[in-house]
mmCIF file of C-alpha atoms in Angstrom:
data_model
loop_
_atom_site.group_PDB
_atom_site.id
_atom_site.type_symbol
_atom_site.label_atom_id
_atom_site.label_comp_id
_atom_site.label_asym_id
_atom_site.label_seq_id
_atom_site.Cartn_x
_atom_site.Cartn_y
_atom_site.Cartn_z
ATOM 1 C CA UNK F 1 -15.270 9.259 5.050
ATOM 2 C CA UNK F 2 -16.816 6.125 4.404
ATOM 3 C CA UNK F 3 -19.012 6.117 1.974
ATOM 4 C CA UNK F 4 -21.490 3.152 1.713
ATOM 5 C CA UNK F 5 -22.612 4.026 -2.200
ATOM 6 C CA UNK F 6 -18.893 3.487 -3.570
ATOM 7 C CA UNK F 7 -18.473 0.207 -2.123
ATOM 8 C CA UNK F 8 -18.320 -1.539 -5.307
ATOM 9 C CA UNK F 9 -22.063 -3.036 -5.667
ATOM 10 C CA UNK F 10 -22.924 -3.056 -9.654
ATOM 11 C CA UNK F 11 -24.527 0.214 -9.293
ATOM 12 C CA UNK F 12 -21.495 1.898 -8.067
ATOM 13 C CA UNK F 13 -19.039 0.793 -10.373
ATOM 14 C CA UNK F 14 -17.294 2.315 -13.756
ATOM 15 C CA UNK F 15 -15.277 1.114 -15.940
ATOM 16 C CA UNK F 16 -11.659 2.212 -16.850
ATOM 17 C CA UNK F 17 -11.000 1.590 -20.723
ATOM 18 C CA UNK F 18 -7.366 0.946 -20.698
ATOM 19 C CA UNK F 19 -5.472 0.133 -23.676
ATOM 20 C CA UNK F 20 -3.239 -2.405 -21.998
ATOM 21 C CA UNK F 21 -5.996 -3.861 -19.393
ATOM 22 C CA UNK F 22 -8.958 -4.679 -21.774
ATOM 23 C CA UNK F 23 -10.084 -7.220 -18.974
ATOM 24 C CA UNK F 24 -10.382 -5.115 -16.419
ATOM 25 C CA UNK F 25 -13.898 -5.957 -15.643
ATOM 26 C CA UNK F 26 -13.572 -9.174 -15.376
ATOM 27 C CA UNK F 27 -10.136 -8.513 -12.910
ATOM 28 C CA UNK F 28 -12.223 -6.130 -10.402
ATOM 29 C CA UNK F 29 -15.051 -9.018 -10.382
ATOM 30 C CA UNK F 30 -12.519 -11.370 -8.814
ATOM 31 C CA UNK F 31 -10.874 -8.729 -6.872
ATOM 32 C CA UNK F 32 -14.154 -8.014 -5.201
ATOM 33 C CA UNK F 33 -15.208 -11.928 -4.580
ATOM 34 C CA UNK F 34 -11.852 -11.556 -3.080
ATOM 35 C CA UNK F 35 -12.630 -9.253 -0.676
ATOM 36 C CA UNK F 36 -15.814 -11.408 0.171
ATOM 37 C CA UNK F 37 -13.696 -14.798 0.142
ATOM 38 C CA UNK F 38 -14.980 -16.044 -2.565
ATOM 39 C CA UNK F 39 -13.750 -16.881 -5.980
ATOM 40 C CA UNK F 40 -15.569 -16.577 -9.453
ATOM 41 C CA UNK F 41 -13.186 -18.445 -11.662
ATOM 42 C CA UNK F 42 -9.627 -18.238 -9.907
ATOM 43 C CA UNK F 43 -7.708 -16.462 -7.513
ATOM 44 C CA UNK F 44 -6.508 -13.389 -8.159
ATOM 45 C CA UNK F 45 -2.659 -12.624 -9.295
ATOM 46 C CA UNK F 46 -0.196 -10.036 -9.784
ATOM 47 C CA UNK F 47 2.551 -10.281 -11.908
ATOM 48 C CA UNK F 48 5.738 -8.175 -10.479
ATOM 49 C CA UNK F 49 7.054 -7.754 -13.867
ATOM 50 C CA UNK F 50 5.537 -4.564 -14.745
ATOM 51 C CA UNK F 51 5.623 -1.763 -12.406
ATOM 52 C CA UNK F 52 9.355 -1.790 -11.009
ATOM 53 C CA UNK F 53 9.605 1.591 -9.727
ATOM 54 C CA UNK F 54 13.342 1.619 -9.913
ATOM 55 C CA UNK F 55 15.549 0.657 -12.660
ATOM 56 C CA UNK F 56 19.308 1.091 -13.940
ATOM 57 C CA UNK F 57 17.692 3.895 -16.607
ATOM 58 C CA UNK F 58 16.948 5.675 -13.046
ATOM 59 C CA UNK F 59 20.496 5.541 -11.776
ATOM 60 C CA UNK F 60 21.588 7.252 -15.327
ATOM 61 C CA UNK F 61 19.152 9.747 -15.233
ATOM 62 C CA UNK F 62 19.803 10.666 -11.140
ATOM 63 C CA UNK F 63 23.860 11.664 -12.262
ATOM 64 C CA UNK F 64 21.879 14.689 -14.010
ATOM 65 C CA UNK F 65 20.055 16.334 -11.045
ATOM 66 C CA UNK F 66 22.183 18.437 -8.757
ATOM 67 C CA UNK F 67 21.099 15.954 -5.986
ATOM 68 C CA UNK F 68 18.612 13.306 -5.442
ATOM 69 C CA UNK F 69 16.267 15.375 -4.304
ATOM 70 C CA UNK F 70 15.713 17.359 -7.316
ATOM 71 C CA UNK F 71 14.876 13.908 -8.954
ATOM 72 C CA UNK F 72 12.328 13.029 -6.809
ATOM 73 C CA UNK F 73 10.878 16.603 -7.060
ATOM 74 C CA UNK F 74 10.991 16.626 -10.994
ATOM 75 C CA UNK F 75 7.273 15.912 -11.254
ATOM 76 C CA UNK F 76 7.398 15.923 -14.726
ATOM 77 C CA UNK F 77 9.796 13.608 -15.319
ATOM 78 C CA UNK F 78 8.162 10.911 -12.802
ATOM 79 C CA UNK F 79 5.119 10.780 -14.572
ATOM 80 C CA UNK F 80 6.698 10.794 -18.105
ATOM 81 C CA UNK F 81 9.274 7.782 -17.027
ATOM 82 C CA UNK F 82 6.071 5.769 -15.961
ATOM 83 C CA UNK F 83 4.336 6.611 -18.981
ATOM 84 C CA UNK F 84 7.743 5.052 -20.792
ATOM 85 C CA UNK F 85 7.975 2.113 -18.852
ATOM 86 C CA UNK F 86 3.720 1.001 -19.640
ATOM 87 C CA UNK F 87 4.152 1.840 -23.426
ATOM 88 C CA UNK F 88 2.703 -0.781 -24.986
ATOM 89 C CA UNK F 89 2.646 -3.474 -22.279
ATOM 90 C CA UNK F 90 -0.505 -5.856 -21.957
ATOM 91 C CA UNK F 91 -1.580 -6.207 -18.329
ATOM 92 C CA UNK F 92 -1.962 -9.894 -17.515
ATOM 93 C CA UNK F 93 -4.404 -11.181 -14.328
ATOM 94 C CA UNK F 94 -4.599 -8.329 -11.666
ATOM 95 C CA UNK F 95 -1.727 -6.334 -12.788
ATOM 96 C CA UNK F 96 -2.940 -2.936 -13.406
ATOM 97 C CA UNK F 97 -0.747 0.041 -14.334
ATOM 98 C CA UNK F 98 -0.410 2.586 -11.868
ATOM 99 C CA UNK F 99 0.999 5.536 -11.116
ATOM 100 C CA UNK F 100 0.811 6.413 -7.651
ATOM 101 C CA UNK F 101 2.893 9.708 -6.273
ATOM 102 C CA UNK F 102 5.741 8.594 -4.198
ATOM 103 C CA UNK F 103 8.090 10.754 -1.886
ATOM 104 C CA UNK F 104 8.970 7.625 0.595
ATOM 105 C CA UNK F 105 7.230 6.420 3.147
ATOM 106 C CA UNK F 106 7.763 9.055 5.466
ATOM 107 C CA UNK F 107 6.278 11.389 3.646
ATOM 108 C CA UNK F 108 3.251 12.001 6.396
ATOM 109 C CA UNK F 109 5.607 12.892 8.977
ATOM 110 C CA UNK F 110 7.053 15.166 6.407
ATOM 111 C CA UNK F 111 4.458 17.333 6.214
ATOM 112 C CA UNK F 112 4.159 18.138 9.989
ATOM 113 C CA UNK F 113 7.960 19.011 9.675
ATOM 114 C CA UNK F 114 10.510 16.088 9.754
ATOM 115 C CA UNK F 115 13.042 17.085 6.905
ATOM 116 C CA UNK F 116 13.343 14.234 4.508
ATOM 117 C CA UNK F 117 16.523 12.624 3.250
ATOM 118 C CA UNK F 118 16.332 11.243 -0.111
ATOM 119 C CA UNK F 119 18.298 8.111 -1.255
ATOM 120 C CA UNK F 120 18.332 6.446 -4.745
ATOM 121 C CA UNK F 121 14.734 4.354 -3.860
ATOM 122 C CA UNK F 122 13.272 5.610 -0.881
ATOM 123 C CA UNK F 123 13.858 8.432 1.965
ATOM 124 C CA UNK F 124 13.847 8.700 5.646
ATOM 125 C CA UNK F 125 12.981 11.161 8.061
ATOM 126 C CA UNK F 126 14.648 12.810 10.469
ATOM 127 C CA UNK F 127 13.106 13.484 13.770
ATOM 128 C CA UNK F 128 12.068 16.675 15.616
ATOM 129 C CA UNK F 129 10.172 15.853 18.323
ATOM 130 C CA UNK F 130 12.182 16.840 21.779
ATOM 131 C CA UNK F 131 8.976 15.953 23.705
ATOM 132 C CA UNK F 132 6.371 13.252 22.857
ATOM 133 C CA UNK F 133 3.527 16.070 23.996
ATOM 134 C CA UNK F 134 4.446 18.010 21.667
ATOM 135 C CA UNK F 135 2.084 20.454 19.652
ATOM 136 C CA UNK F 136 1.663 18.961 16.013
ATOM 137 C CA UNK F 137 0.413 20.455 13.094
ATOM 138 C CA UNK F 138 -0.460 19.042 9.726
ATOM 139 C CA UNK F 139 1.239 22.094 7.074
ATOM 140 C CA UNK F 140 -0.980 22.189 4.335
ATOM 141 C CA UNK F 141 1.357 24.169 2.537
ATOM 142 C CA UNK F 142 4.760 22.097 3.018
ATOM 143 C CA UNK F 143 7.056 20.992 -0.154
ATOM 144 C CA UNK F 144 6.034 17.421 0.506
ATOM 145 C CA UNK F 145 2.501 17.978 -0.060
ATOM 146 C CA UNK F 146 2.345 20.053 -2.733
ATOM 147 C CA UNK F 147 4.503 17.908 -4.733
ATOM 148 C CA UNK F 148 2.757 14.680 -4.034
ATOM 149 C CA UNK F 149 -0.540 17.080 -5.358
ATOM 150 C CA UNK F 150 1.515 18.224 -8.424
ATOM 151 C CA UNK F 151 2.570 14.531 -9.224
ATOM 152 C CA UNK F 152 -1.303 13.861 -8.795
ATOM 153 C CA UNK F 153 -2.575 16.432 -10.969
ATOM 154 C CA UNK F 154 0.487 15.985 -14.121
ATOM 155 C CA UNK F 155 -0.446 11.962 -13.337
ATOM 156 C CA UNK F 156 -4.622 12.983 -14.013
ATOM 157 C CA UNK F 157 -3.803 14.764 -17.292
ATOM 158 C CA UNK F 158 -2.001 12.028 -18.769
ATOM 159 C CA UNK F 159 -3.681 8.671 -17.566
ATOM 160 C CA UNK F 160 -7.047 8.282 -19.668
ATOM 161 C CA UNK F 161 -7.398 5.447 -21.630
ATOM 162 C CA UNK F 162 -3.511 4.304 -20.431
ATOM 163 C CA UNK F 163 -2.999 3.703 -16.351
ATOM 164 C CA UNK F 164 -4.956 4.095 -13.091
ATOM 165 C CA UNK F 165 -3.423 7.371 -10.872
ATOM 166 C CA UNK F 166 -3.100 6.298 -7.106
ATOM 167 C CA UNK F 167 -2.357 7.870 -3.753
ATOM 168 C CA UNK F 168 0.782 7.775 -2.073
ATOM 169 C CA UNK F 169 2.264 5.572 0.441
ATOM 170 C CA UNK F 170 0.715 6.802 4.118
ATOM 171 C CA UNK F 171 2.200 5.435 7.653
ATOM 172 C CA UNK F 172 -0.015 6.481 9.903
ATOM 173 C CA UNK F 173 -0.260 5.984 14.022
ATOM 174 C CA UNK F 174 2.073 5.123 15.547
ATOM 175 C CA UNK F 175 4.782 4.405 12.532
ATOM 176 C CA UNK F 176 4.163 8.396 12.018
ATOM 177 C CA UNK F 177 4.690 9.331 15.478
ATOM 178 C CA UNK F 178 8.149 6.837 15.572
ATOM 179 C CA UNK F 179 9.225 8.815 12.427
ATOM 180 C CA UNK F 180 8.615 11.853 14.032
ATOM 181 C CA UNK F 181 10.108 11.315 17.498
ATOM 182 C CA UNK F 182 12.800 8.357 16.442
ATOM 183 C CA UNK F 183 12.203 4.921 17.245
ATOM 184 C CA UNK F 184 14.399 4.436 20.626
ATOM 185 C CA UNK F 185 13.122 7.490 21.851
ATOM 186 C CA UNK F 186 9.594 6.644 21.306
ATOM 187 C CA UNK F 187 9.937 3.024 23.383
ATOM 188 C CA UNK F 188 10.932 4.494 26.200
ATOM 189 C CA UNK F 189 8.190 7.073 26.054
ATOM 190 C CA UNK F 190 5.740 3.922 26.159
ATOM 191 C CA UNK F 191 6.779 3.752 29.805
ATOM 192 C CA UNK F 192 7.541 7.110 30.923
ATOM 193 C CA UNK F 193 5.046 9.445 29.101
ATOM 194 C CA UNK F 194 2.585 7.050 28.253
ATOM 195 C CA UNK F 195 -0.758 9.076 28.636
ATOM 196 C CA UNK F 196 1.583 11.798 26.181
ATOM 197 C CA UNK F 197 1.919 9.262 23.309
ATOM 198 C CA UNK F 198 -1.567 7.990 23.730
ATOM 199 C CA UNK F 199 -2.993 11.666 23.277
ATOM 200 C CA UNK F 200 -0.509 12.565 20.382
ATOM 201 C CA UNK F 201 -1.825 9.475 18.118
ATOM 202 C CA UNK F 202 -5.182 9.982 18.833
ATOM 203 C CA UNK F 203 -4.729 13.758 17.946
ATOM 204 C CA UNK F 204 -3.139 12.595 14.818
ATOM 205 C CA UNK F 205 -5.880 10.295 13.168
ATOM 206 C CA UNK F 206 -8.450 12.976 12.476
ATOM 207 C CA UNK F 207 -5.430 14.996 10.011
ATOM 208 C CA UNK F 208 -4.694 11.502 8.310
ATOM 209 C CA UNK F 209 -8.392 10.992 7.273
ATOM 210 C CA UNK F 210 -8.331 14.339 5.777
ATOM 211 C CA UNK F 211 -5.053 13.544 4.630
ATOM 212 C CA UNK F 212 -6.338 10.576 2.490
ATOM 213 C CA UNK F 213 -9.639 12.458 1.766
ATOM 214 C CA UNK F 214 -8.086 15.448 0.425
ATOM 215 C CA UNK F 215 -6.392 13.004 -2.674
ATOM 216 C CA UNK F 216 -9.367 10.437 -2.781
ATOM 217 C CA UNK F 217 -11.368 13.561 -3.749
ATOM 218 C CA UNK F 218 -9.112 14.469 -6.510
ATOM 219 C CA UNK F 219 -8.855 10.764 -8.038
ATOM 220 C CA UNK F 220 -12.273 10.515 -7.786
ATOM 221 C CA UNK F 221 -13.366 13.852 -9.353
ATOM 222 C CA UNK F 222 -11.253 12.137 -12.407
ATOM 223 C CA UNK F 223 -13.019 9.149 -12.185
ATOM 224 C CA UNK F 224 -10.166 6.562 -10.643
ATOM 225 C CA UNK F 225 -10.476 4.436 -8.029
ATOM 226 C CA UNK F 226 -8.638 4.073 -4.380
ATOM 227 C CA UNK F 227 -5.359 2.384 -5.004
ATOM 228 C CA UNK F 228 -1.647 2.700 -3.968
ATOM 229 C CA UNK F 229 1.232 0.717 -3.879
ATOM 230 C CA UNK F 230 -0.223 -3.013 -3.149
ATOM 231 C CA UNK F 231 -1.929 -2.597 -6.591
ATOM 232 C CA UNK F 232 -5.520 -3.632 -5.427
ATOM 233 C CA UNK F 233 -8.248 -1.292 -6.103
ATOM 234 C CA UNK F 234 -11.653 -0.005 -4.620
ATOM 235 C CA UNK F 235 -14.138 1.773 -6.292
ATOM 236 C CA UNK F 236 -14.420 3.191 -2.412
ATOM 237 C CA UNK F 237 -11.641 4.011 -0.059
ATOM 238 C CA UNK F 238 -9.065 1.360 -0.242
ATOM 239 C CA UNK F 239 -6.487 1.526 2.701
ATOM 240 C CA UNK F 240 -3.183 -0.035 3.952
ATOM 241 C CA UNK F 241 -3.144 0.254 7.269
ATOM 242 C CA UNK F 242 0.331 -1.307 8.946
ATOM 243 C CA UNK F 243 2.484 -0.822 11.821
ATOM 244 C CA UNK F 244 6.165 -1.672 11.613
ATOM 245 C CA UNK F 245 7.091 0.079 15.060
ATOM 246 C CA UNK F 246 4.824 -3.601 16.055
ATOM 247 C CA UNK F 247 8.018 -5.714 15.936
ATOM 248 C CA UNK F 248 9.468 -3.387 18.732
ATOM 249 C CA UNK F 249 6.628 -3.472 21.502
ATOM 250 C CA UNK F 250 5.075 -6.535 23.372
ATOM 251 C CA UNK F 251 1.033 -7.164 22.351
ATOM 252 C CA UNK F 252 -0.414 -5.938 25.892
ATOM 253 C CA UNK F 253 1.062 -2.686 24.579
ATOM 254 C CA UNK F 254 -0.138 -2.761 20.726
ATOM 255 C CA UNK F 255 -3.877 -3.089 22.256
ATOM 256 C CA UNK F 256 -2.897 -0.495 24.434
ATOM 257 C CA UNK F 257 -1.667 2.393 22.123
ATOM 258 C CA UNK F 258 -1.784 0.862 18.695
ATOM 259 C CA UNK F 259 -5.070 -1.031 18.007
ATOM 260 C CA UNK F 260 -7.280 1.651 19.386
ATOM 261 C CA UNK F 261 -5.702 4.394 16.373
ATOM 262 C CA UNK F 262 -5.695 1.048 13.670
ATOM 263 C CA UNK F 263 -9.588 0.683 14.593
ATOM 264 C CA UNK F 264 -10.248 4.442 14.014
ATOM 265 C CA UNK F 265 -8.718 4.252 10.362
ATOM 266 C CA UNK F 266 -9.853 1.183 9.231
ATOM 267 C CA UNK F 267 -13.414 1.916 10.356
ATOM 268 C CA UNK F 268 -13.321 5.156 8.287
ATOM 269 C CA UNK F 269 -12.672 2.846 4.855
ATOM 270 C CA UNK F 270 -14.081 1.052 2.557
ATOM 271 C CA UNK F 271 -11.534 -1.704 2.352
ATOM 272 C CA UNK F 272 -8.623 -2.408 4.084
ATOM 273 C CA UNK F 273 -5.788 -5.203 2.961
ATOM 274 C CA UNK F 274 -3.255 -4.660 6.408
ATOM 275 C CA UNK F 275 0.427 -4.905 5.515
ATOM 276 C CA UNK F 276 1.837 -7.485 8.195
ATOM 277 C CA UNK F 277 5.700 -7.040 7.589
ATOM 278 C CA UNK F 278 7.357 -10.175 8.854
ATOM 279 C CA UNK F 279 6.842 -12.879 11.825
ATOM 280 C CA UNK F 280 7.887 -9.745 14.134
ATOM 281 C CA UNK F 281 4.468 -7.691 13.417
ATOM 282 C CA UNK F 282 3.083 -11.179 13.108
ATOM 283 C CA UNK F 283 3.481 -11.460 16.851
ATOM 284 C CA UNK F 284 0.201 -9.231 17.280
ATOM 285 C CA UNK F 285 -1.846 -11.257 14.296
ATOM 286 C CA UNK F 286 -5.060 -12.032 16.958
ATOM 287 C CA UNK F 287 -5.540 -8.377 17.709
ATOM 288 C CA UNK F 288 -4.843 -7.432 13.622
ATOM 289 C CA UNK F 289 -7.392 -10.070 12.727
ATOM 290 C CA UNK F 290 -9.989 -7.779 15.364
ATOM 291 C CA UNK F 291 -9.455 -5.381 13.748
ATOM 292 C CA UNK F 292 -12.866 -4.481 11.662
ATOM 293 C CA UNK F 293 -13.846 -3.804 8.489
ATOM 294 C CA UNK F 294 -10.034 -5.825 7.533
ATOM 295 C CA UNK F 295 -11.157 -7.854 4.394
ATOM 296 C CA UNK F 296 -7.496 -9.096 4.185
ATOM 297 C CA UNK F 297 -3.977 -9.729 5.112
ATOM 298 C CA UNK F 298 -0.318 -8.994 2.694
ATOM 299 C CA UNK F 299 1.746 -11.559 4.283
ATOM 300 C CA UNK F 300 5.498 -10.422 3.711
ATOM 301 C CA UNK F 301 7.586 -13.604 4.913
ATOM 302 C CA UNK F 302 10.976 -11.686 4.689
ATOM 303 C CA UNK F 303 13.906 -12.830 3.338
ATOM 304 C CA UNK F 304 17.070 -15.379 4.244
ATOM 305 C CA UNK F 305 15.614 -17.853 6.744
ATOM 306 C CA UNK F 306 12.057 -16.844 6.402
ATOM 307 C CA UNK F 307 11.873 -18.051 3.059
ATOM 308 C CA UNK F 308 10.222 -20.041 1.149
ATOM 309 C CA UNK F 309 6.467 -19.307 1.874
ATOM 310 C CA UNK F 310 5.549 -22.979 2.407
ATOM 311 C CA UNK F 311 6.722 -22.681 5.693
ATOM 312 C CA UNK F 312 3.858 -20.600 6.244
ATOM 313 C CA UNK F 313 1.160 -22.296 5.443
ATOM 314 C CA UNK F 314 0.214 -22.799 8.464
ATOM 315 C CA UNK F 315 -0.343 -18.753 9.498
ATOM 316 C CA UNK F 316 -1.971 -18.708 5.980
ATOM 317 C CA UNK F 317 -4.756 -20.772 7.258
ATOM 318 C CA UNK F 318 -4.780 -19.933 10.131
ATOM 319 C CA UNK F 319 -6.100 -15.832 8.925
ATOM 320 C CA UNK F 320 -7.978 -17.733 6.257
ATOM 321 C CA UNK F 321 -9.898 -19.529 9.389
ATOM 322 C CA UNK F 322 -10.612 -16.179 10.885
ATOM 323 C CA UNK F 323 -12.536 -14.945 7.912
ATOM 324 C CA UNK F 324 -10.042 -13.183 6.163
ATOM 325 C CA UNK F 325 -8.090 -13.166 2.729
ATOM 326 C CA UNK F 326 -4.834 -13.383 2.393
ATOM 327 C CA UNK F 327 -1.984 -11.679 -0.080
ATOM 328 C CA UNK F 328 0.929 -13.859 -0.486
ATOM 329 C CA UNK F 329 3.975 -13.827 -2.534
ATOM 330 C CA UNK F 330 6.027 -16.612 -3.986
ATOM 331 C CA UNK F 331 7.916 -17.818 -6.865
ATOM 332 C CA UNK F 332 6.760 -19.627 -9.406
ATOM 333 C CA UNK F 333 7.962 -23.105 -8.512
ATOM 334 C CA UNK F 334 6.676 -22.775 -5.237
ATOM 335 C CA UNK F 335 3.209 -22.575 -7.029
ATOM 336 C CA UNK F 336 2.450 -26.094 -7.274
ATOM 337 C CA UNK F 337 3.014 -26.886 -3.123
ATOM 338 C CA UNK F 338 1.034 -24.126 -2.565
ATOM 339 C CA UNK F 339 -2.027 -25.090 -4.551
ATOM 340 C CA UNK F 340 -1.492 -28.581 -2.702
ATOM 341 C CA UNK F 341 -1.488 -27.417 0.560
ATOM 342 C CA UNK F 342 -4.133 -24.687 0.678
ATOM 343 C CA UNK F 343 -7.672 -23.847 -0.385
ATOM 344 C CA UNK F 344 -8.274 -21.204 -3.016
ATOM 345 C CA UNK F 345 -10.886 -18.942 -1.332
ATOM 346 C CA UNK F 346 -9.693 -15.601 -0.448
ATOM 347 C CA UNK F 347 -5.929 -16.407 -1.590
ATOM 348 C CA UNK F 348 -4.278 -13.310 -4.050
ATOM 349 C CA UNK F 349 -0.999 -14.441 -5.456
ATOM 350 C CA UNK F 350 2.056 -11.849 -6.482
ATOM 351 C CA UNK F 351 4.589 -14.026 -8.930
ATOM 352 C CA UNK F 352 7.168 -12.782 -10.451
ATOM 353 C CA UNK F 353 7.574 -13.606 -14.248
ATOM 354 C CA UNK F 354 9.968 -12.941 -16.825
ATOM 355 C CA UNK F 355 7.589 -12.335 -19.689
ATOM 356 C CA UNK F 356 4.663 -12.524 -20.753
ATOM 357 C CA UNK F 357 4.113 -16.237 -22.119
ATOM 358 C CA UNK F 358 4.869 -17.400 -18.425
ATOM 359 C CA UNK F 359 2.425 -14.766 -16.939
ATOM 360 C CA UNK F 360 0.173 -16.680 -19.260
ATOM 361 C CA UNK F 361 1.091 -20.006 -18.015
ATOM 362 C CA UNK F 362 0.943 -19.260 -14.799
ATOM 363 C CA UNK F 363 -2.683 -18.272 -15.248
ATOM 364 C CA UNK F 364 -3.158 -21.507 -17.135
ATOM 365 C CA UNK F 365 -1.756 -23.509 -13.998
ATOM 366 C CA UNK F 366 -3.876 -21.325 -11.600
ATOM 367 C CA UNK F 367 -7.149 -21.911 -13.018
ATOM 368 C CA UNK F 368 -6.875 -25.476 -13.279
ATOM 369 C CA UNK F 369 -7.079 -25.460 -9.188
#
């Protein structure tokens, strides 16, 4: 899948003319000295203002649907509510808008059978595996995947000159096989079957890359880059691999059946920003930062306790040691210890702001460093 002429030199880039991102040049410059480590006149930052996926006008609108499900599966309605909530918004740093097709982030396991249950913001699957060797199959012609293709294709006909389309949220490896077989269950099959569960993920990464490539080639017969629900684009393949199932195993076995499947898909992309959810999945950070062809790491400290960021500074430098950039999010008054305390160089900052003068502050404050 990787494809060395869309990595994002000069020659292979285009430009999106979007009414509410007239920069966006100038944002995909530092976005790609990002990726590098680099910086051409500041860090890069998202603002978590725009782009709420869920809001009380969402709760209103659910009471009409027979059930949550229908909501989720009104296609037309998703893409007209996010074409309501950019209208007439200015897109400040490396906030883009985006519409990217979302059915929860089960969705892959979905479409190889696992019914989905649908809640007000997200779903969960329920799992069908009764034996980890199980047979799996990838249905092409599921509910799941043709509405995450019909979102795509109402999403294409709106979007020019007004928002990027993306791809949905994919969990891969080992997260997919937990959805699939249930989380308990699939622990214990780590010591009982374990040649089974090796077998089954490595059967399963070949269906996710044509999984991705089967959407990458509609955005980019439209013209649109890689991007999903981090918000950072590639004119490539951008993916986020992750593995949540991490915070359950011990690192002898993430080498053993998780890193081997994380190496095939991240060696099959252009860019890779790996979602490390919490000190738990930060347990296995020197394998994750093996991993190749990983230009970055989200750091997501958690909540309670494992707040504020500043107590992290020191895992922050230690991935920005090992060659790596780093996405971090904080609050605004935690900006000013930050700069303090850490180098700029492959840093990318999500703040959240209440309008738009302190986005533009913020920027203000941020390239002063």
């Amino acid at each position: 899948m990787k494809n060395d002429n869309a990595t994002g030199s000069p020659a292979a880039r285009w430009r999106l003319d979007l009414a509410g991102k007239p920069d966006f040049d100038a944002s995909l410059t530092r976005i790609y000295a990002w990726f590098e480590q680099a910086i051409v006149d500041r860090p890069p930052v998202r603002f978590s203002r725009h782009n709420a996926y869920y809001d009380a006008a969402d709760a209103v609108a659910q009471s009409r649907y027979p059930t949550l499900r229908d909501w989720w599966f009104d296609a037309e309605y998703q893409v007209e509510r996010f074409v309501q909530q950019i209208a007439g918004k200015r897109y400040h740093g490396e906030t883009f808008p985006i519409f990217w097709p979302n059915l929860g982030p089960n969705v892959f396991a979905g479409c190889y059978g696992a019914p989905l249950t649908f809640g007000a913001v997200t779903s969960w699957a329920e799992p069908i595996l009764t034996d980890c060797g199980q047979p799996l199959m990838l249905d092409w012609h599921c509910e799941y995947l043709r509405q995450l293709e019909e979102q795509t294709r109402l999403a294409l006909a709106r979007c020019e000159g007004q928002f990027m389309v993306g791809y949905t949220d994919l969990h891969p490896g080992i997260d997919w096989l937990a959805a699939l077989r249930g989380s308990q269950q699939l622990c214990l099959d780590l010591f009982d079957f374990p040649d089974a569960v090796e077998a089954t993920l490595a059967a399963g990464v070949p269906d996710f890359l044509r999984f991705y490539a089967h959407f990458d080639r509609m955005l980019k017969a439209q013209r649109q880059l890689s991007v999903a629900w981090m918000g950072i684009p590639s004119f490539g393949t951008m993916h986020i691999p992750s593995c949540d199932f991490a915070t359950m195993i011990s690192p002898a076995q993430f080498r053993k059946f998780v890193f081997p499947i994380l190496w095939a898909e991240c060696a099959a992309m252009t860019h890779n920003v790996f979602h490390v959810d919490g000190k738990g999945v930060a347990r296995h950070l020197d394998a994750i930062l093996e991993l190749p062809n990983v230009q970055a790491i989200q750091w997501v400290q958690g909540v309670g306790n494992d707040k504020p960021i500043l107590q992290w500074i020191p895992l922050i430098q230690r991935i920005q040691a090992a060659g790596k950039s780093v996405v971090v999010d904080l609050e605004p008054a935690e900006l000013g210890p930050l700069i303090d305390a850490l180098r700029p160089e492959g840093l990318y900052l999500c703040l959240p702001a209440v309008d738009e003068d302190e986005e533009l502050a913020l920027l203000a404050r941020i390239m002063r460093w």
